Every structure is written in structure tokens, then in C-alpha cells.
Tab-separated table of C-alpha atoms in Angstrom:
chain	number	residue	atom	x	y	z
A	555	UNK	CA	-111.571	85.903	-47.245
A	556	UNK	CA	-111.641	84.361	-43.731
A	557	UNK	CA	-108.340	82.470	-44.787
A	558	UNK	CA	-106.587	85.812	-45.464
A	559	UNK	CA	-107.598	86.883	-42.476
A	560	UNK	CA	-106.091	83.587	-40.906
A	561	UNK	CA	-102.795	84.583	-42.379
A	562	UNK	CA	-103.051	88.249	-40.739
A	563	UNK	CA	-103.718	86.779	-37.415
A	564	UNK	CA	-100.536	84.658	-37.968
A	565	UNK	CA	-98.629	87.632	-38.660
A	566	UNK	CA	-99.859	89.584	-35.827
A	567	UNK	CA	-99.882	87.154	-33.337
A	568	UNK	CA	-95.785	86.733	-34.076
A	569	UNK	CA	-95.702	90.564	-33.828
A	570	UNK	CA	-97.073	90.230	-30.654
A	571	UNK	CA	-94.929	87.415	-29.314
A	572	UNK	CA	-91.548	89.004	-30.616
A	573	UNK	CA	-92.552	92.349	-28.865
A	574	UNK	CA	-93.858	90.814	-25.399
A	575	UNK	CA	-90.590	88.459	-25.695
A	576	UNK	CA	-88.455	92.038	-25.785
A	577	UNK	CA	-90.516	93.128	-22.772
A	578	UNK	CA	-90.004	90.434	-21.192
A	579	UNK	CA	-86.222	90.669	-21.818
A	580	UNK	CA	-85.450	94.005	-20.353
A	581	UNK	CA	-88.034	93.217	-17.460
A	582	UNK	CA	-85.514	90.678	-16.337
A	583	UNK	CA	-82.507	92.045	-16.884
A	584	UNK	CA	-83.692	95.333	-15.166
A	585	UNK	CA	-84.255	93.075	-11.943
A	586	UNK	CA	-80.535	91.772	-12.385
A	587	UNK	CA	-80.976	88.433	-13.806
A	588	UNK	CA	-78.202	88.162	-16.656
A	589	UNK	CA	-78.359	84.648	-18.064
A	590	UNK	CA	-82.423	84.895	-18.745
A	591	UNK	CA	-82.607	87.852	-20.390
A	592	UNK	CA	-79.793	86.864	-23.207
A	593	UNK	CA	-81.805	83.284	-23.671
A	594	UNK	CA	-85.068	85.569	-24.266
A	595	UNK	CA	-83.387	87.724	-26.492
A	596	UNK	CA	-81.836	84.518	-28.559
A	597	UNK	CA	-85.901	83.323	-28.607
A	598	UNK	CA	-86.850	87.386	-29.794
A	599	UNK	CA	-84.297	86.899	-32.684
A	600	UNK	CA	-85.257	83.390	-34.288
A	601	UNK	CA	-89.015	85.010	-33.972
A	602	UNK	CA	-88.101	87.977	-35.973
A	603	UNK	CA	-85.931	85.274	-38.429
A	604	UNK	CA	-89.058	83.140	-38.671
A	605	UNK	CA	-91.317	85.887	-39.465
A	606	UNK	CA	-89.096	87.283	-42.287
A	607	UNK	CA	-89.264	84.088	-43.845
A	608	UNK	CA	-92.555	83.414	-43.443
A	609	UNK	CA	-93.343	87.077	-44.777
A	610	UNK	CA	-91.030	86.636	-47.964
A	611	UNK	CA	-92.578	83.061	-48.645
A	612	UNK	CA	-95.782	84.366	-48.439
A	613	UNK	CA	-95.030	87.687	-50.925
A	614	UNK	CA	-92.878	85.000	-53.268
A	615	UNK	CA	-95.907	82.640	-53.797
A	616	UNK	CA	-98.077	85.827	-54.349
A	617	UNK	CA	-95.807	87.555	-56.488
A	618	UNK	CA	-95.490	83.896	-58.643
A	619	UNK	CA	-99.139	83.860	-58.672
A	620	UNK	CA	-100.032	87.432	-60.062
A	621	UNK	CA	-96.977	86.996	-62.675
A	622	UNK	CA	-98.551	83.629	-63.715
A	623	UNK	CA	-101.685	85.580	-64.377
A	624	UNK	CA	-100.461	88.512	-65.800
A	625	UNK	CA	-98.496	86.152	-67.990
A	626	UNK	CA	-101.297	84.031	-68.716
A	627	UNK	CA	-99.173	80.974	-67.414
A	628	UNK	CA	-101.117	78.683	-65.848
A	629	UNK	CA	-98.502	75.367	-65.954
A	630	UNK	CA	-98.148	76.502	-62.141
A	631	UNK	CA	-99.884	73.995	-59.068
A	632	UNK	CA	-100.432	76.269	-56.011
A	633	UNK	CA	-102.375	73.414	-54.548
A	634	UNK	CA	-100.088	73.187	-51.406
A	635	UNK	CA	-100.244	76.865	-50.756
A	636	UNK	CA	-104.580	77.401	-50.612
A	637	UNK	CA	-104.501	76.688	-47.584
A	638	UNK	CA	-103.006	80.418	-46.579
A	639	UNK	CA	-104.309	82.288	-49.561
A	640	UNK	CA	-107.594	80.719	-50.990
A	641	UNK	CA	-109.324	83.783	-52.704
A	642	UNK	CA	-105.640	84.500	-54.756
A	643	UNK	CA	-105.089	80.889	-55.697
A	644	UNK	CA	-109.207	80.532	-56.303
A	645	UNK	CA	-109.299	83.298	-58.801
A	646	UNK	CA	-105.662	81.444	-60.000
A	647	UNK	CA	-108.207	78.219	-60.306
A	648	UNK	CA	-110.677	79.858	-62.190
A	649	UNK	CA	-108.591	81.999	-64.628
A	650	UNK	CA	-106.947	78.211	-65.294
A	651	UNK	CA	-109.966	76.379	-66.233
A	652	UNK	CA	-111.574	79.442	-68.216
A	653	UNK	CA	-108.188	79.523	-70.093
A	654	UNK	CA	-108.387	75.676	-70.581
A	655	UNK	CA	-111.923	75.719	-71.305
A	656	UNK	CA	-110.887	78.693	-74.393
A	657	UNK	CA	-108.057	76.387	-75.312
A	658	UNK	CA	-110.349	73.445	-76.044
A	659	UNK	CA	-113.005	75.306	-77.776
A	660	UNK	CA	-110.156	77.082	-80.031
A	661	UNK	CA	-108.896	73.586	-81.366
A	662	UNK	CA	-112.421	72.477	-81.453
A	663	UNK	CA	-112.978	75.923	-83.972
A	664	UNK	CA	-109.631	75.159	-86.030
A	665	UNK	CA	-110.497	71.657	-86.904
A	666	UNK	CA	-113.937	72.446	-87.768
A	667	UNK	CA	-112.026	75.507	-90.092
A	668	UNK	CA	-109.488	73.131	-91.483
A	669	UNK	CA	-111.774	70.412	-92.141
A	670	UNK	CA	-114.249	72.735	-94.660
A	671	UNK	CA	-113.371	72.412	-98.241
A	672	UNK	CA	-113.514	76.626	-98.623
A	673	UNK	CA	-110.249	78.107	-98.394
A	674	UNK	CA	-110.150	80.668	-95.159
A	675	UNK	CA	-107.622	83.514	-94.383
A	676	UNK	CA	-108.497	85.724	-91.500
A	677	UNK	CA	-106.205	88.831	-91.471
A	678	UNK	CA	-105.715	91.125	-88.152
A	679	UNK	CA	-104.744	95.112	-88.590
A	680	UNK	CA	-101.483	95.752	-86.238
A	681	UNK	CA	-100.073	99.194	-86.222
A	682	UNK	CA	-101.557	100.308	-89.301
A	683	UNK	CA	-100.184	96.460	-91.358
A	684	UNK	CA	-101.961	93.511	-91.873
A	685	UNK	CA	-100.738	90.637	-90.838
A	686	UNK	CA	-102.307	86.989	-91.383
A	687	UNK	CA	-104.080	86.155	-87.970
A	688	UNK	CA	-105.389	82.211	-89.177
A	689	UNK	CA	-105.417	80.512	-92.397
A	690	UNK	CA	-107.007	76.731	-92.804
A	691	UNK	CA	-105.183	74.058	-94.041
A	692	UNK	CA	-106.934	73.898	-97.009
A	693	UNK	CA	-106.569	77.081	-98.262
A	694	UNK	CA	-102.397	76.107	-97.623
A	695	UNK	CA	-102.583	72.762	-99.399
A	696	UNK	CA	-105.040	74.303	-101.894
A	697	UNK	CA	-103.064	77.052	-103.186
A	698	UNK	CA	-99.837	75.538	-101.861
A	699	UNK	CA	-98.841	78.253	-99.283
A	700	UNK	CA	-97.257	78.026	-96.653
A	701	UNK	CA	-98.775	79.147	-93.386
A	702	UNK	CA	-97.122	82.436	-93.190
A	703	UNK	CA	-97.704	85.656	-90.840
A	704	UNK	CA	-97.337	88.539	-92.866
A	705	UNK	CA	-99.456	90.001	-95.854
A	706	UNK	CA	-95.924	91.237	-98.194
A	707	UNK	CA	-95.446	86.706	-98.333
A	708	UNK	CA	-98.877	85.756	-98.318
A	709	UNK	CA	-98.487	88.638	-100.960
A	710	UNK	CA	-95.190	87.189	-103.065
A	711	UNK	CA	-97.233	83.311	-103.101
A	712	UNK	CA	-100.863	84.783	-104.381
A	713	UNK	CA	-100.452	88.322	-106.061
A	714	UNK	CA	-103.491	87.810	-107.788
A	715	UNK	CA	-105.738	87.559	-104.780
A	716	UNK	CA	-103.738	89.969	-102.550
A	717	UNK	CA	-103.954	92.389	-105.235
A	718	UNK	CA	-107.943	92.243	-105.619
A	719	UNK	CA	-108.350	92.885	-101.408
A	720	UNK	CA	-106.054	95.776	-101.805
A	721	UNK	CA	-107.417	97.412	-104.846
A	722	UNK	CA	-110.945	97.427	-102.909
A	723	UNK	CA	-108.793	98.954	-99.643
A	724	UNK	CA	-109.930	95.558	-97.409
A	725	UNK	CA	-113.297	96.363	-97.844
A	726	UNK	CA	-116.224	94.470	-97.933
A	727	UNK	CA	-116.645	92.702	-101.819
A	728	UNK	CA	-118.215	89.539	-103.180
A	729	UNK	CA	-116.852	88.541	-106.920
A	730	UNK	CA	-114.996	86.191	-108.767
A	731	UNK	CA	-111.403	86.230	-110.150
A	732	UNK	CA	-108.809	83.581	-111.347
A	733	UNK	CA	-105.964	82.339	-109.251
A	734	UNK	CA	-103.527	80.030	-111.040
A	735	UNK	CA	-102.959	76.623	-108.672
A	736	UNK	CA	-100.020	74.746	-108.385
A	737	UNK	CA	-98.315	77.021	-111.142
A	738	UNK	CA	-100.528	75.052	-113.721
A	739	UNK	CA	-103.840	75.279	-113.274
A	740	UNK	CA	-105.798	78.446	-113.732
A	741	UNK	CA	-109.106	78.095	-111.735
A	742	UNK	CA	-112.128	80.693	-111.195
A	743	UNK	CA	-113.046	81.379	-107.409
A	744	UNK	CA	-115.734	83.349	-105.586
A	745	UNK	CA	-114.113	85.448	-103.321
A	746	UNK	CA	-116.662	86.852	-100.464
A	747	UNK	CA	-114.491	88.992	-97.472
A	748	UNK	CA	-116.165	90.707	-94.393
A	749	UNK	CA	-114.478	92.891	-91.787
A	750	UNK	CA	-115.184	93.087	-88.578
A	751	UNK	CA	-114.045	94.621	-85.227
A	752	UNK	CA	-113.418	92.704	-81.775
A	753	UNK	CA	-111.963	94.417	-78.548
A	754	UNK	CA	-110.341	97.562	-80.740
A	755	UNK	CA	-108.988	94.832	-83.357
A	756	UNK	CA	-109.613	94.787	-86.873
A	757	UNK	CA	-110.419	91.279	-88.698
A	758	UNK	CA	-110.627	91.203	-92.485
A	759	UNK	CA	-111.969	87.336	-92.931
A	760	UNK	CA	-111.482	86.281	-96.548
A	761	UNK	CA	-114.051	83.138	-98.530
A	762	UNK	CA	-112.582	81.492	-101.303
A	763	UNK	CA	-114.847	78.858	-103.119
A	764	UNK	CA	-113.886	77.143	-105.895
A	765	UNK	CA	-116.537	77.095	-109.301
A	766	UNK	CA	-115.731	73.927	-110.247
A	767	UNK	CA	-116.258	72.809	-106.851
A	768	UNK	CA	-119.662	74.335	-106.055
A	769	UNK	CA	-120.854	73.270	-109.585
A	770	UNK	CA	-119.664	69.627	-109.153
A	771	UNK	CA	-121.136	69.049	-105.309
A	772	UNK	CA	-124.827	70.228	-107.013
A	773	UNK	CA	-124.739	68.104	-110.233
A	774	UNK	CA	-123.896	65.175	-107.842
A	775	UNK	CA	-126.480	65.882	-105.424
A	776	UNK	CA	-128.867	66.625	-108.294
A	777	UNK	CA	-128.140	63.086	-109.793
A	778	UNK	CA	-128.063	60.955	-106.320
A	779	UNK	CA	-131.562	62.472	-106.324
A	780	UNK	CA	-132.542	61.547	-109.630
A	781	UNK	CA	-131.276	58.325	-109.519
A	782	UNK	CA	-133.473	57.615	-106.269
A	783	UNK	CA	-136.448	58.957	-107.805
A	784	UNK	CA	-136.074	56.722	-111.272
A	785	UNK	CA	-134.876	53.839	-109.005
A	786	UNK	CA	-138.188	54.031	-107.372
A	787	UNK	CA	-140.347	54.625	-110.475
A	788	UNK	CA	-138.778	51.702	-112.117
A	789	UNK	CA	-138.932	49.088	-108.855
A	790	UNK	CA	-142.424	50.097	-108.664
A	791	UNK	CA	-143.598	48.777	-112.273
A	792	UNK	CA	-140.935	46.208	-113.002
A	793	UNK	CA	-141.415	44.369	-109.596
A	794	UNK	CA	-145.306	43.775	-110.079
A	795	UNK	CA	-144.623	43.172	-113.686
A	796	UNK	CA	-142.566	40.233	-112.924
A	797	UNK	CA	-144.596	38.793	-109.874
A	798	UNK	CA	-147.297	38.891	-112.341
A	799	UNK	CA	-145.022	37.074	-115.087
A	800	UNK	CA	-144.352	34.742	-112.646
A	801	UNK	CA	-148.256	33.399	-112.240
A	802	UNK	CA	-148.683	33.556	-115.631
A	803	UNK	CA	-145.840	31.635	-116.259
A	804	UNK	CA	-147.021	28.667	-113.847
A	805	UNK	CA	-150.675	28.965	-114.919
A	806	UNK	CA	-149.868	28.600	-118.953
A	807	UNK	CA	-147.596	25.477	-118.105
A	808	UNK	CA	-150.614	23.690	-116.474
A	809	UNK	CA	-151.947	20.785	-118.868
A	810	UNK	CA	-155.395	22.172	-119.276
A	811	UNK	CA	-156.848	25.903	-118.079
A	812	UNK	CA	-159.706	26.537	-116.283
A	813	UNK	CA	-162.219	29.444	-116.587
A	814	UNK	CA	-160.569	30.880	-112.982
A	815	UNK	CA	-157.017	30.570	-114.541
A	816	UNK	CA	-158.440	32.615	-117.618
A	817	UNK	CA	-160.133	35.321	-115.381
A	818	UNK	CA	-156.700	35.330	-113.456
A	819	UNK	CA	-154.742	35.506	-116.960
A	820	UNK	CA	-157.011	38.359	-118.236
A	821	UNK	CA	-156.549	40.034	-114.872
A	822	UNK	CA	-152.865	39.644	-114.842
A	823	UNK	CA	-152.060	40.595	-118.438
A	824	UNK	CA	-154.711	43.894	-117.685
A	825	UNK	CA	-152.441	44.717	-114.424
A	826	UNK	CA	-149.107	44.441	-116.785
A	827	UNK	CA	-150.930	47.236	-119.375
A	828	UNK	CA	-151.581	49.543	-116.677
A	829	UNK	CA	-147.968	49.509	-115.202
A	830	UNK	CA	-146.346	49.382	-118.490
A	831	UNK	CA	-148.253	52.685	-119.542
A	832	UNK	CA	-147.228	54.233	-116.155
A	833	UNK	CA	-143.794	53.133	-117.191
A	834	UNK	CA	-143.796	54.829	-120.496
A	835	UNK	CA	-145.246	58.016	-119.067
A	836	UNK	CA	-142.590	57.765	-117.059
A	837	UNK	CA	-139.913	57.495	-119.880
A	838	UNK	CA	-142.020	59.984	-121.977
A	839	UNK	CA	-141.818	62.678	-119.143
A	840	UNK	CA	-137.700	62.119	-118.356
A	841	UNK	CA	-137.469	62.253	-122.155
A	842	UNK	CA	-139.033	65.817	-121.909
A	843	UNK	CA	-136.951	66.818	-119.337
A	844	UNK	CA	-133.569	65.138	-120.933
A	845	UNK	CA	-134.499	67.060	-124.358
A	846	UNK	CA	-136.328	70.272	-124.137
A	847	UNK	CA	-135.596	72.202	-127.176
A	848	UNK	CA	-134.085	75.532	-127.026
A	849	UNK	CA	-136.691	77.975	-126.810
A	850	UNK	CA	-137.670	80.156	-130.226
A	851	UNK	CA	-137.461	84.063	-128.849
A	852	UNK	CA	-140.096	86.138	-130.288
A	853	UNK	CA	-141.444	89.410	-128.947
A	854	UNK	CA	-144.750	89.027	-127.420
A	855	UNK	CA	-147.172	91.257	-124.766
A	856	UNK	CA	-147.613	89.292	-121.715
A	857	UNK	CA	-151.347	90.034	-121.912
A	858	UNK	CA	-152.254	87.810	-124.691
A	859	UNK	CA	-150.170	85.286	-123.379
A	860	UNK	CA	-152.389	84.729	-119.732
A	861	UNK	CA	-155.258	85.274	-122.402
A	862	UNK	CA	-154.461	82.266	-124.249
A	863	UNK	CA	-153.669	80.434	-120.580
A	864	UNK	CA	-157.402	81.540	-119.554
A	865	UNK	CA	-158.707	80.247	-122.604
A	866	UNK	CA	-157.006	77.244	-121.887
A	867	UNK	CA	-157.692	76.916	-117.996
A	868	UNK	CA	-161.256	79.037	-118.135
A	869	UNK	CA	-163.885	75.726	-118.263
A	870	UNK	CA	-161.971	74.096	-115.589
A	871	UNK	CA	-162.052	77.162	-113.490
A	872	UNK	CA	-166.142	77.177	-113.983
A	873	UNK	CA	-166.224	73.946	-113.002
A	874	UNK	CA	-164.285	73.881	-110.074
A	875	UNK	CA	-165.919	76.861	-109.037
A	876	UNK	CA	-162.514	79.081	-108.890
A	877	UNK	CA	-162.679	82.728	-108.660
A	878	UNK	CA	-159.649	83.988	-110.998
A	879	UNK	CA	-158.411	87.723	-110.138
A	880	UNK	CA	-156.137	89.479	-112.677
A	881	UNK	CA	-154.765	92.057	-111.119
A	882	UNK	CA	-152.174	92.936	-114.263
A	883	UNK	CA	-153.148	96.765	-115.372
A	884	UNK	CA	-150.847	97.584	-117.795
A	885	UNK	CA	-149.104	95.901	-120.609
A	886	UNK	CA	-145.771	94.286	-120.780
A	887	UNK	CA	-143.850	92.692	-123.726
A	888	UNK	CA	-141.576	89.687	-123.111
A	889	UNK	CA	-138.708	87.921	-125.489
A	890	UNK	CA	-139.890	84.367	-124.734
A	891	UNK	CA	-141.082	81.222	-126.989
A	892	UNK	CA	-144.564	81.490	-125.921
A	893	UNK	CA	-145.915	78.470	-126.112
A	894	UNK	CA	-143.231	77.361	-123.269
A	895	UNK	CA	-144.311	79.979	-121.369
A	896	UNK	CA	-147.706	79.314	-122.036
A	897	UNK	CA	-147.133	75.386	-120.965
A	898	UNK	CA	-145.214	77.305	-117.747
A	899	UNK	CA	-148.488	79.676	-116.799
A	900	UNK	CA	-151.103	76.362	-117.805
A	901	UNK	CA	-148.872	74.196	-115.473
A	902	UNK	CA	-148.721	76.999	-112.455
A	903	UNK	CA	-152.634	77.371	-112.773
A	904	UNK	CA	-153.299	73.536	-112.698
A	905	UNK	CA	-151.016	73.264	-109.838
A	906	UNK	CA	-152.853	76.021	-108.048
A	907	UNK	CA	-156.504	74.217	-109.029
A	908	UNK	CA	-155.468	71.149	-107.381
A	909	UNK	CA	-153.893	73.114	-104.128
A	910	UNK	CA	-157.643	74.357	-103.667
A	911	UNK	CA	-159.780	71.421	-103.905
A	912	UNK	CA	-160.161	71.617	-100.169
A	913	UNK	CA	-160.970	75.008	-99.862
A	914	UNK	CA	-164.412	76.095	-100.066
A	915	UNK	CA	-163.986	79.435	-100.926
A	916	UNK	CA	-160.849	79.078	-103.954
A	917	UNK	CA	-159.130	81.929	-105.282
A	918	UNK	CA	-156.373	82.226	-107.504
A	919	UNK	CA	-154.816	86.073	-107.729
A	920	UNK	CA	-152.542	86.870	-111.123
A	921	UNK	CA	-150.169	90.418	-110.451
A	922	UNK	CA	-146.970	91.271	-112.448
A	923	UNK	CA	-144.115	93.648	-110.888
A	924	UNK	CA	-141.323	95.345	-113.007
A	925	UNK	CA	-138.321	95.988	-111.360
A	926	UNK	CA	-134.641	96.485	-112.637
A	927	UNK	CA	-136.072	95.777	-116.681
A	928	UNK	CA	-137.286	92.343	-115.262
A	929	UNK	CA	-140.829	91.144	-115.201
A	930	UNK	CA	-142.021	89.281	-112.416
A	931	UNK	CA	-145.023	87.217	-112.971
A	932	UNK	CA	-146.852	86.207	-109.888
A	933	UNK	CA	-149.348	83.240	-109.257
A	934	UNK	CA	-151.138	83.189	-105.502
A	935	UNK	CA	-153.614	80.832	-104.676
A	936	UNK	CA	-155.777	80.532	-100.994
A	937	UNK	CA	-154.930	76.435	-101.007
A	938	UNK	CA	-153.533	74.961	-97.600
A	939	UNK	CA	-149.779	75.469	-98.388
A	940	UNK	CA	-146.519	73.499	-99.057
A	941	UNK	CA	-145.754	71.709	-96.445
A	942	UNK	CA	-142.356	72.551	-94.765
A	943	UNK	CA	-141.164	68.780	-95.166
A	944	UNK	CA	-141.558	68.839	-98.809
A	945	UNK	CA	-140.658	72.535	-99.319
A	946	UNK	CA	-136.897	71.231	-100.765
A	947	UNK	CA	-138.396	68.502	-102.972
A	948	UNK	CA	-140.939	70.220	-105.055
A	949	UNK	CA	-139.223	71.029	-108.391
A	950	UNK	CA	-137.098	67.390	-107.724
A	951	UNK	CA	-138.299	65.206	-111.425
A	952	UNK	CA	-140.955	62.930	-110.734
A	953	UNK	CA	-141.601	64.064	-107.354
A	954	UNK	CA	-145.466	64.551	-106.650
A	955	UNK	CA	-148.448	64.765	-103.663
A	956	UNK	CA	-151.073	63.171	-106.218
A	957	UNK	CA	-151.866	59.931	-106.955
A	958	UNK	CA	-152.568	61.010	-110.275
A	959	UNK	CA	-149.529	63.390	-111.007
A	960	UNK	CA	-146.656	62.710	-113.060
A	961	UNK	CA	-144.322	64.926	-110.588
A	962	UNK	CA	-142.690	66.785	-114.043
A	963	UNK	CA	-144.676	70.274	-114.544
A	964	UNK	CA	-142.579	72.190	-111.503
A	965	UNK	CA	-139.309	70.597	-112.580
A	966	UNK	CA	-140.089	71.303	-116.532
A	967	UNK	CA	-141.595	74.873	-116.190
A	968	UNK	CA	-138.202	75.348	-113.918
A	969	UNK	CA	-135.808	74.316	-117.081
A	970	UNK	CA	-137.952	76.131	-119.531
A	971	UNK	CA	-138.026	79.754	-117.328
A	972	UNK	CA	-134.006	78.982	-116.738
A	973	UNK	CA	-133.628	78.419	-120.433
A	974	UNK	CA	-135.284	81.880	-120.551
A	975	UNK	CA	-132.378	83.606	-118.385
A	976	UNK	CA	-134.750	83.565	-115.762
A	977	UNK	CA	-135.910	81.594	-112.765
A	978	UNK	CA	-138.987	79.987	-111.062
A	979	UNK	CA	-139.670	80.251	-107.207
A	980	UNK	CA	-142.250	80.108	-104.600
A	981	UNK	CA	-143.062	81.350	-100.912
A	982	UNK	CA	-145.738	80.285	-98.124
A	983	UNK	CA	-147.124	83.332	-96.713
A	984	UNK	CA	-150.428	83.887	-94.368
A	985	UNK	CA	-151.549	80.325	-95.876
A	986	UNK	CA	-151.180	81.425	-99.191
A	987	UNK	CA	-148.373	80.335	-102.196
A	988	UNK	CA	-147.302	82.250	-104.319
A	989	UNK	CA	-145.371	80.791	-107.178
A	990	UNK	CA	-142.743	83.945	-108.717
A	991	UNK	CA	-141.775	83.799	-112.651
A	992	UNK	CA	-139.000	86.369	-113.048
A	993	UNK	CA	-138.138	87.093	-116.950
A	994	UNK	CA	-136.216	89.827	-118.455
A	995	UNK	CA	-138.819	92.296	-120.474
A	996	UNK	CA	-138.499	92.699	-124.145
């Protein structure tokens, strides 16, 4: 501001020196002096020269700098010129780095979008037409399309998918359809779109995921698990095994054995039982998991199936000193095998038991819930929780808290609901789990 007001003073103070230099002109040549007054008059008119060009300077920089806004051009250096207009040329500075600053974070935003193996197309409404505002590079090399602007081409390359969005009128929709890839290949995507608006624009912001893809990234992260987890089973047994082997092997090569090498043989050959039966318990409870059978369907009322769990579970429960609530008040009927779901409801209850052996007052709370001709079973106990750390490992094979746990009942009453069309889950709420069977009713 005070610099602006530096170039006013400028401005006036010319004024002011052009109109006391015409004063002082026709003072002189009104007291006869004829030479003077034309040399004043030469000084008047360079003024009045200077000041134009100092006033059209001035307006030409200004006028460049409001164009260069208007125009969102900032290639422009005005450095030389802050010195006269500072608050234009600082709003000129920050408009610059704001629009360098959205530059950056735009590539940042496209490489991130071309770098994610889920083909993107974001559409923008103009005038009533769609038009293709940004599409990633792997939806282009995916479906070999070029990066084009307009819906009617994007339309001509994938008819299949253009056709789907316009059937549902750009609307919000989540499904799946085929789109045939590289004119060979005929793959099945999940489409998932959402539309949104932004400063009076409409976006339409289109998901494609590929089946295959999704399936293949799980098995492999489901096996790289599985392998650590047998990895680590086996290292466990085989390395004291042979360690063991080893002594052995030095103390039977010895020309006579004394009662101390006996106790250690005995000892040694004890140690090699124990880890070879945890070894086979091991291979026994993969093998179970490798090879459940298909269940055998049979209609059944889910009452006399947590009656024959009770039965089961009921002396443990005494003994443990477990208060057991069954809320379940009417009767359902389920199209299960029932003894897997019976080995499902006996492993959920142990697992419960064991969460409450800290608690002095234990509970374990049975309900059921129908809801869209499903049945949802559900198992709450008062125990301290699932940790949050372990929260993603706990139907992993062979993962387990207890010394004494095989880590295979979550994981195997998973398969065996899933074989059932249904699915096992849990939550933490208020300190309590609850483990959730869901199962279609019968």
C-alpha cells in the first residue's frame, strides 16, 4: 500500500512541476523576457513527455499483470517492477506459487492414479455431454485405449462398458460385467462408479477391478502367510530334533557309556517324542484343513443342535464356573451337516472358555437373529478381548495365543461355515466378543 502511494506522489509531484513550470513561463514572459520563457516552456514539454511515458509504462505493466492472472499465466517475472507496485505484483507472487504449489500436487495425484493396478476414468458433464475429464494409464494399456476426450470414442473402443453407465443414466451402481481385452480375451470386472459435484461441475468417477486380479493378489497373500506359519512350525521341531541328533550321535560313538550319557540319551530321545508328536499334530491339523469333506446337508432345528454342543461343553462349564445364557426363544431349522456345525459351535464355546479364565465373574451369552431368510448365530463372551494387533491374524492356520493350542479351530470352523454358503466373523465391543455365524435357514 505505502508503495502505491509512492507512485501517486510521483505522479503528482510531476503534475505539480509541469504546472508551476507553465506559471513560471508566462510570469516571465509577461515581464518581457523572451528567451526564458521559450527555454521553460521546452522544460514544461519534456515534463508532460516524461509523464506520459511514465503513465503508459506504469498502466502496460499493470495491464500485463492482470491479463497474466486472468489468464492464469504465470511464466511472467515482474521482479524489476515491485518496486512501484508491490501489493499488484505480491498478489501476482502469491497466485504463482499457489498455482505451482496445485501443479505439483496434481502430478503428485496422477502418478499415484496411474501407478494403481484398478483401471480409473473420471468423466466431467459439459453442456449437457460427457466428456472424459482423466483416465489412468492403466486403464489405457489395460483395455488398450487410447487416452481420448470424448464419451462417443471412449464409446466406439469399449461399448460394453459405456453401454452399462448409460443404461443406469450415470448413476451410482456397483456390479460386474465382461469386457473383452485386447480383442481376445473376455475377462469379468467389478465395476463400482460414484458421482459427485465440485464448483457447479459434475464428475462421474468410474472403478474397474479385474476378478482374476483381486482373486490372485488374496490366494498369494493367503499362501506367503501360510508358508510363514508352516516354515515356523517346522524350524521349530526339526531344529531341536537335529541338535538333539547331533549329541546322540557323538555320545553313541564313545567307546564305552556312562550312566550320565544314558540319562542324557533317555532325555534326548524323550525330547525327540515330544517334538515329533507336536510335528504330527501339526501335519494332522493342515491335513484337516487341506481335506475337509464336503458337508452332508440335512434339515435340522438349530435347537437340538446347541443342545448337543451343551451336552458336549456342559461339565466344563461347571467346572470352570461359567454362567451360560441362551437367549434363543424360538425355533429355527438350518440345511447344514450338523456335526460340522456342531464341531463349529464346540470350537466357538472352547474358544470363549479360555478368553475367560481371567475373569472372575465369566459369562458366555448365546442369541440368534433372522434377517433376509438368514440365520445369524451369535456367541458373546465377558473375556478381555482380541487384541487390536492380532485382530487380522486370528482365523490365519496355525496361528494361536496358547501354549497349548493348535491355532486350527477359527481357521477350520471358517472353511466349514464357508462351505455352508455362509461366513464366520467377530467384533470387540464394550470388552466383550462376539463371534457371528451367518447361515442361510432351511
Amino acid at each position: 500500500m505505502l508503495k502505491s502511494l509512492k507512485t501517486y506522489n510521483l505522479i503528482f509531484l510531476r503534475l505539480i512541476l509541469i504546472v508551476a513550470g507553465i506559471e513560471f513561463s508566462l510570469y516571465l514572459h509577461n515581464i518581457r523576457f523572451v528567451f526564458v520563457p521559450i527555454f521553460g516552456f521546452l522544460i514544461v514539454a519534456l515534463l508532460v513527455i516524461e509523464l506520459y511515458f511514465y503513465v503508459k509504462n506504469a498502466i502496460l505493466v499493470y495491464d500485463k499483470t492482470i491479463a497474466s492472472i486472468i489468464q492464469n499465466d504465470f511464466s511472467s517475472d515482474f521482479s524489476k517492477h515491485k518496486s512501484n507496485q508491490n501489493d499488484l505484483f505480491k498478489l501476482y507472487d502469491i497466485l504463482k506459487s499457489k498455482q505451482n504449489e496445485q501443479v505439483s500436487r496434481d502430478i503428485i495425484y496422477t502418478s499415484i492414479l496411474n501407478n494403481i493396478e484398478t483401471g480409473i476414468i473420471i468423466l466431467r458433464k459439459e453442456n449437457n455431454d460427457w466428456n472424459v475429464f482423466l483416465m489412468n494409464d492403466y486403464f489405457s494399456k489395460h483395455f488398450d485405449v487410447p487416452k481420448v476426450s470424448k464419451w462417443q470414442l471412449l464409446k466406439n473402443q469399449l461399448p460394453s462398458l459405456c453401454e452399462v453407465i448409460e443404461e443406469q443414466n450415470f448413476q451410482e451402481i456397483k456390479t460386474s460385467l465382461e469386457i473383452r481385452v485386447n480383442e481376445q480375451n473376455v475377462q469379468t470386472f467389478v465395476m463400482q462408479t460414484s458421482r459427485t459435484e465440485i464448483y457447479n461441475l459434475d464428475y462421474f468417477i468410474v472403478l474397474l477391478d479385474s476378478i482374476q486380479n483381486v482373486v490372485e493378489k488374496k490366494e498369494k497373500e493367503a499362501w506367503v502367510n501360510l508358508m510363514k506359519v508352516i516354515s515356523h512350525e517346522l524350524l521349530n521341531s526339526i531344529t531341536p530334533i537335529r541338535s538333539i541328533s547331533q549329541n546322540l550321535q557323538e555320545l553313541v560313538e564313545q567307546d564305552s557309556i556312562s550312566s550320565e550319557d544314558l540319562e542324557d540319551i533317555k532325555s534326548g530321545v524323550g525330547t525327540m517324542l515330544r517334538r515329533s508328536d507336536l510335528l504330527q499334530k501339526f501335519v494332522e491339523g493342515y491335513r484337516k484343513l487341506a481335506m475337509l469333506p464336503s458337508p452332508k446337508k440335512e434339515k435340522i432345528e438349530l435347537h437340538k443342535l446347541i443342545e448337543n454342543c451343551f451336552h458336549v461343553m456342559n461339565p466344563l462349564f461347571k467346572n470352570k464356573e461359567i454362567e451360560v445364557i441362551n437367549t434363543i426363544t424360538f425355533d429355527h431349522f438350518l440345511m447344514v451337516d450338523h456335526q460340522q456345525i456342531e464341531q463349529v459351535l464346540i470350537n466357538l464355546l472352547t474358544n470363549s472358555m479360555h478368553a475367560l479364565e481371567d475373569v472372575e465373574k465369566k459369562q458366555i451369552t448365546i442369541a440368534t437373529e433372522t434377517k433376509e431368510n438368514r440365520v445369524f448365530i451369535k456367541i458373546t463372551d465377558n473375556g478381555n478381548g482380541i487384541d487390536k494387533e492380532i485382530e487380522n491374524k486370528i482365523f490365519l492356520p496355525f496361528f494361536t495365543t496358547r501354549k497349548e493350542g493348535a491355532g486350527i479351530g477359527l481357521t477350520l470352523s471358517k472353511s466349514i461355515i464357508e462351505a455352508h454358503g455362509g461366513y464366520l466373523d467377530f467384533r470387540n465391543l464394550d470388552g466383550k466378543t462376539t463371534f457371528v455365524i451367518c447361515l442361510v435357514e432351511g
